[in-house]
Structure formats: structure tokens, C-alpha cells
Backbone as a printed PyTorch tensor [residue, N CA C, xyz], in Angstrom:
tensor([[[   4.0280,  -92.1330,   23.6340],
         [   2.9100,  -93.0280,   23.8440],
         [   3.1870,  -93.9190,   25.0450]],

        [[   2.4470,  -93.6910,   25.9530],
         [   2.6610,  -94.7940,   27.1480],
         [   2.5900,  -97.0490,   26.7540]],

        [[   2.9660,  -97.1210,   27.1760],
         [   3.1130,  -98.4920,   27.0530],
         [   2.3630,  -99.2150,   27.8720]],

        [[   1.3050,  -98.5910,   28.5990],
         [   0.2700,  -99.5850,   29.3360],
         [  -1.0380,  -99.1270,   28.2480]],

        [[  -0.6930,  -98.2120,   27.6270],
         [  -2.0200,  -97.7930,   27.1070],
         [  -2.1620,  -98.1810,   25.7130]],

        [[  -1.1080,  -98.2490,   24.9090],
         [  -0.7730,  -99.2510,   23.8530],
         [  -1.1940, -100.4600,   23.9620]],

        [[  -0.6470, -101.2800,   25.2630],
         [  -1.1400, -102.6900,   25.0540],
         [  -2.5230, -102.7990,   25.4160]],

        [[  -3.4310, -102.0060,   26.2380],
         [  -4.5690, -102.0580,   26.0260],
         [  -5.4960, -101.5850,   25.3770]],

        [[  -4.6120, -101.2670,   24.2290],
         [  -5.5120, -100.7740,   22.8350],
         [  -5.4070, -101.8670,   22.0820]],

        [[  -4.6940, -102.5880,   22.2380],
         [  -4.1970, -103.8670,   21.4080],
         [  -5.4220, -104.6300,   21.7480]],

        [[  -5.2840, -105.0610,   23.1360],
         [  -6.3820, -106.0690,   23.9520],
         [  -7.7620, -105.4860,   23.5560]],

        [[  -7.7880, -104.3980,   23.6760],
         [  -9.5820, -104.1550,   23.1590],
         [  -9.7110, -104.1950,   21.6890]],

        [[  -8.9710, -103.9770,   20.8350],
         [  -8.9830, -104.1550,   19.3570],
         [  -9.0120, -105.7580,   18.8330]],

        [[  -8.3960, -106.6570,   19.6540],
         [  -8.6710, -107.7060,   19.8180],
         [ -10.0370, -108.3120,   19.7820]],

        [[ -10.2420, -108.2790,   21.3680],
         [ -11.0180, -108.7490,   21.7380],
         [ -12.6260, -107.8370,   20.7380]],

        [[ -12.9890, -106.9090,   20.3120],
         [ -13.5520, -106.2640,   19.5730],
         [ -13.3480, -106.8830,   18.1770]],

        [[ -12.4200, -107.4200,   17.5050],
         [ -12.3830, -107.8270,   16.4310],
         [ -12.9000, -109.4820,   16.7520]],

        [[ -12.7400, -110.0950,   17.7530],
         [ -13.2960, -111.6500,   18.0580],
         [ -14.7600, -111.2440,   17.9760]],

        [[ -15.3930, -110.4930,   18.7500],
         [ -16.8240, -110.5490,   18.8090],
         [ -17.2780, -109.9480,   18.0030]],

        [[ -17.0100, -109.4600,   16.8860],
         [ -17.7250, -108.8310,   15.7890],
         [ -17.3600, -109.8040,   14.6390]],

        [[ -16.3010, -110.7360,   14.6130],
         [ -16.2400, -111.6650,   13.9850],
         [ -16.9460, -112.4520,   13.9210]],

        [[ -17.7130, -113.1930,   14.9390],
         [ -18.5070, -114.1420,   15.0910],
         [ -20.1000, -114.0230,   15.1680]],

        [[ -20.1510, -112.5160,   14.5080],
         [ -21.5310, -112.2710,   13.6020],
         [ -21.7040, -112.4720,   12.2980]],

        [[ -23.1490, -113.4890,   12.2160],
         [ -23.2100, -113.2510,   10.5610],
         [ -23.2660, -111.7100,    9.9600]],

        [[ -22.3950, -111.8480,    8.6600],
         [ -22.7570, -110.8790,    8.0440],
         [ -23.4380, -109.9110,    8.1220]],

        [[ -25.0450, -109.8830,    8.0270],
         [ -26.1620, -108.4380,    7.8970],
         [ -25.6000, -108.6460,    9.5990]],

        [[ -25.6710, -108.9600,   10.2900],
         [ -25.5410, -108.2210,   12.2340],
         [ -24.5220, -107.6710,   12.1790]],

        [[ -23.1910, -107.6830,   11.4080],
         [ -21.6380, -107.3750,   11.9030],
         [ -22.1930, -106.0990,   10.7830]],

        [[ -22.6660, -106.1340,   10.1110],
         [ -22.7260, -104.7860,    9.3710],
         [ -23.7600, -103.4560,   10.1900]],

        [[ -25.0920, -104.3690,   11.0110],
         [ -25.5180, -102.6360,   11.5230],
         [ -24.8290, -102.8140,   12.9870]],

        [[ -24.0670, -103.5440,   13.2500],
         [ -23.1150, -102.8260,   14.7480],
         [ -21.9460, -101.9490,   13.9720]],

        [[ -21.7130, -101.8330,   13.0140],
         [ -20.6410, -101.2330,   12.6320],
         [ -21.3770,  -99.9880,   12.3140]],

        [[ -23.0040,  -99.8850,   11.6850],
         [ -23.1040,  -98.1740,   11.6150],
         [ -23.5390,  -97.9240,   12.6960]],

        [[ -24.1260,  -99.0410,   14.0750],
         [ -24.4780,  -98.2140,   15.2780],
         [ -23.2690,  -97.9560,   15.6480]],

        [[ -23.1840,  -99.2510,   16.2300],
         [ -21.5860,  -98.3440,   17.5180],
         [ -20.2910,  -97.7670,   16.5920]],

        [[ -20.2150,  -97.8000,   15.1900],
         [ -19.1420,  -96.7460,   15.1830],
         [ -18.9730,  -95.7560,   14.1080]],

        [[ -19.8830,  -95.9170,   13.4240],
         [ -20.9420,  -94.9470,   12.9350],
         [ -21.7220,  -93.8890,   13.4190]],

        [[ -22.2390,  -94.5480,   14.3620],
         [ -23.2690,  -93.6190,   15.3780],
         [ -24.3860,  -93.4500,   14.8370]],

        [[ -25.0650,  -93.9910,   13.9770],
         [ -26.1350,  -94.0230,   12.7610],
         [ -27.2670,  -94.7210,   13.7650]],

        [[ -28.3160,  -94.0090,   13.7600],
         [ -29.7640,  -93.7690,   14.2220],
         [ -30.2300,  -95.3980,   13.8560]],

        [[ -31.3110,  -95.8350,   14.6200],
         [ -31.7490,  -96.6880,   13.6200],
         [ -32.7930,  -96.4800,   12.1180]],

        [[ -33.2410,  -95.6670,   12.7090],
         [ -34.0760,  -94.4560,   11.3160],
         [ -32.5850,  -94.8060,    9.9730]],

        [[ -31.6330,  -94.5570,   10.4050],
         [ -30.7150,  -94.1800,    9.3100],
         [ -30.1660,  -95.1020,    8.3350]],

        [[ -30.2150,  -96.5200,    9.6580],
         [ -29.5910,  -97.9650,    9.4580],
         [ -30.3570,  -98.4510,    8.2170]],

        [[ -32.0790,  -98.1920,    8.7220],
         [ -32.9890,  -98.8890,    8.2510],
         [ -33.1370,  -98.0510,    6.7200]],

        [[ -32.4760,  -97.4020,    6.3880],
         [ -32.7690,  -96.4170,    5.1540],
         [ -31.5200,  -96.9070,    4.4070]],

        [[ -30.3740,  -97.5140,    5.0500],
         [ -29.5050,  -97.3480,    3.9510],
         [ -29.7020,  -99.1150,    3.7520]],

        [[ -30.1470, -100.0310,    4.6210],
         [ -30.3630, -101.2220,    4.3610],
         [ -31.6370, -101.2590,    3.5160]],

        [[ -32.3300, -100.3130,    3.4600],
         [ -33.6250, -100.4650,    3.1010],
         [ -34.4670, -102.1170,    3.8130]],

        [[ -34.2290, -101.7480,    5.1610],
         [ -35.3060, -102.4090,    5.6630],
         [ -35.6550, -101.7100,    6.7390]],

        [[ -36.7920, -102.5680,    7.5230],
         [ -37.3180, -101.9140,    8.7630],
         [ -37.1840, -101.3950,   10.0280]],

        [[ -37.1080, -100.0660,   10.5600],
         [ -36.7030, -100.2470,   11.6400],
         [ -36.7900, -101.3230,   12.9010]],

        [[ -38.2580, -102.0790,   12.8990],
         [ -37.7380, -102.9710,   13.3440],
         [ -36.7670, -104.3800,   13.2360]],

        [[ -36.2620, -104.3810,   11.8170],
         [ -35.9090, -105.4440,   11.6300],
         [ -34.2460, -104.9460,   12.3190]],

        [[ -33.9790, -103.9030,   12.0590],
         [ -32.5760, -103.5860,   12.9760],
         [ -32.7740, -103.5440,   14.1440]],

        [[ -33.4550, -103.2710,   14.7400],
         [ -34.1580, -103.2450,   16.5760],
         [ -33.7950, -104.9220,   16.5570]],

        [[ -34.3400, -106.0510,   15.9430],
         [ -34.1070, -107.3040,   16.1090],
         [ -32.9120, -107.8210,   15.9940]],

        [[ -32.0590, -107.4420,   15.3800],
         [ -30.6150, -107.6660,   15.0380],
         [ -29.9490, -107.1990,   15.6620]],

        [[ -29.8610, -105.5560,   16.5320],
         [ -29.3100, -105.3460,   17.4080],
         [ -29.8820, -106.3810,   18.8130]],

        [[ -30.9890, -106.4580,   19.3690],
         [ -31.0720, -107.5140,   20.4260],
         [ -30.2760, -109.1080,   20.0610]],

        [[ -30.5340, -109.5890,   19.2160],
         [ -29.8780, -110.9470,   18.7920],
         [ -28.2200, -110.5170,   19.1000]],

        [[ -27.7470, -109.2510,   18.5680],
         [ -26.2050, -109.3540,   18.9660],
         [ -26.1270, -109.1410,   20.5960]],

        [[ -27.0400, -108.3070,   21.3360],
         [ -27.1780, -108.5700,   22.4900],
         [ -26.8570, -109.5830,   23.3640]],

        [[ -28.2160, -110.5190,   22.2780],
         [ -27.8930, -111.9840,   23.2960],
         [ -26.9010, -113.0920,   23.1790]],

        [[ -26.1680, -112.3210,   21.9490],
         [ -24.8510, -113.1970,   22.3210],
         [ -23.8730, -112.6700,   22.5330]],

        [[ -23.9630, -111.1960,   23.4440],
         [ -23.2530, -110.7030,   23.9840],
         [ -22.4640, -109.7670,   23.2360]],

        [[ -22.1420, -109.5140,   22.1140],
         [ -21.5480, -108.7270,   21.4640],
         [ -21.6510, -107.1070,   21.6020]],

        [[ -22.9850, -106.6740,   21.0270],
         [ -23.0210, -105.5930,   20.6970],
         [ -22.8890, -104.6430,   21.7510]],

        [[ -23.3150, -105.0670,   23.0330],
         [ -22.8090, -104.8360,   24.7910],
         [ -21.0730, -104.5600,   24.9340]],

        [[ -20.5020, -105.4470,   24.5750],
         [ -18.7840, -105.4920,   24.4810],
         [ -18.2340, -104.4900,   23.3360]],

        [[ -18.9980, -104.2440,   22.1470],
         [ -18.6410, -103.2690,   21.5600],
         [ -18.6880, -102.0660,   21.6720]],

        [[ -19.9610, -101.6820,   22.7510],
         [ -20.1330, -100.5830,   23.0290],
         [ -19.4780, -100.0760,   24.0680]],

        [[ -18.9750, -101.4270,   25.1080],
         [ -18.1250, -100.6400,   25.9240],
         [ -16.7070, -100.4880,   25.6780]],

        [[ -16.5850, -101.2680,   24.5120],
         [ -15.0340, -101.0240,   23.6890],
         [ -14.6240,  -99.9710,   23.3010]],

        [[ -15.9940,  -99.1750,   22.3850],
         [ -15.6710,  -98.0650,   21.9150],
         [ -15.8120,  -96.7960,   22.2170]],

        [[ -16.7080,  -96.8610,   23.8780],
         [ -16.6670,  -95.7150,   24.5170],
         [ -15.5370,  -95.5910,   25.5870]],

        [[ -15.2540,  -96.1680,   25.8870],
         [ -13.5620,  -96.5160,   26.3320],
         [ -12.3660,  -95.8560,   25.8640]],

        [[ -12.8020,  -95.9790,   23.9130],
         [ -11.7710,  -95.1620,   23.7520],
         [ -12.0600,  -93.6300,   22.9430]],

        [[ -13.1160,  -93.4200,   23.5890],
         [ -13.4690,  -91.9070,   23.2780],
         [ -13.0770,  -90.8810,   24.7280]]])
């Protein structure tokens, strides 16, 4: 295992665990079936049993506080 690539698995697991921390609850739960799940919003909204738009709104709100942007480039990073 290289040792530059270790510590920047560390740093993005980090920094990925700060900004998903500092969502309430229902938001930290559908960034976890979008970005690492990969779950549709059709899919989100079926297992929350609510609306697709009400996840369309919750994903923008993590938007605007920047999160769900940082998660996504966290976790395509390490694909």
C-alpha cells in the first residue's frame, strides 16, 4: 500500500465524515442512499415513503451548505 495514498484516504474519510456529520438526521440519511448507495430518487422516495420531491429538496439544502457537492467528489475519487 503506498503511503501517500493511505494518508489521503484518511483526509477524505475525514473530511467526508465532518460534512455528513453536520446534517440533520433525515439529510445525512438520503446522501447516504444517493452518493453511496447510488439509489435513484424514485427509490429514496419509496423507501422513505415520501415524495420525490421532498428528496429533490433535501438534496439541494445539502447543496447549499455545501455538503452533498464534497461528498460526491469524495466518493468518486475513490472509485
Amino acid at each position: 500500500t503506498d503511503p501517500v495514498e493511505s494518508i489521503h484516504a484518511e483526509q477524505m474519510a475525514k473530511h467526508l465524515h465532518e460534512a455528513v456529520a453536520r446534517l440533520k438526521p433525515e439529510f445525512r440519511e438520503i446522501i447516504m442512499m444517493k452518493h453511496f448507495q447510488e439509489m435513484s430518487y424514485q427509490e429514496i422516495a419509496e423507501v422513505l415513503q415520501c415524495s420525490r420531491q421532498n428528496v429533490g429538496r433535501a438534496l439541494r439544502h445539502a447543496r447549499m451548505i455545501g455538503v452533498s457537492g464534497r461528498v460526491r467528489n469524495i466518493v468518486s475519487d475513490e472509485k
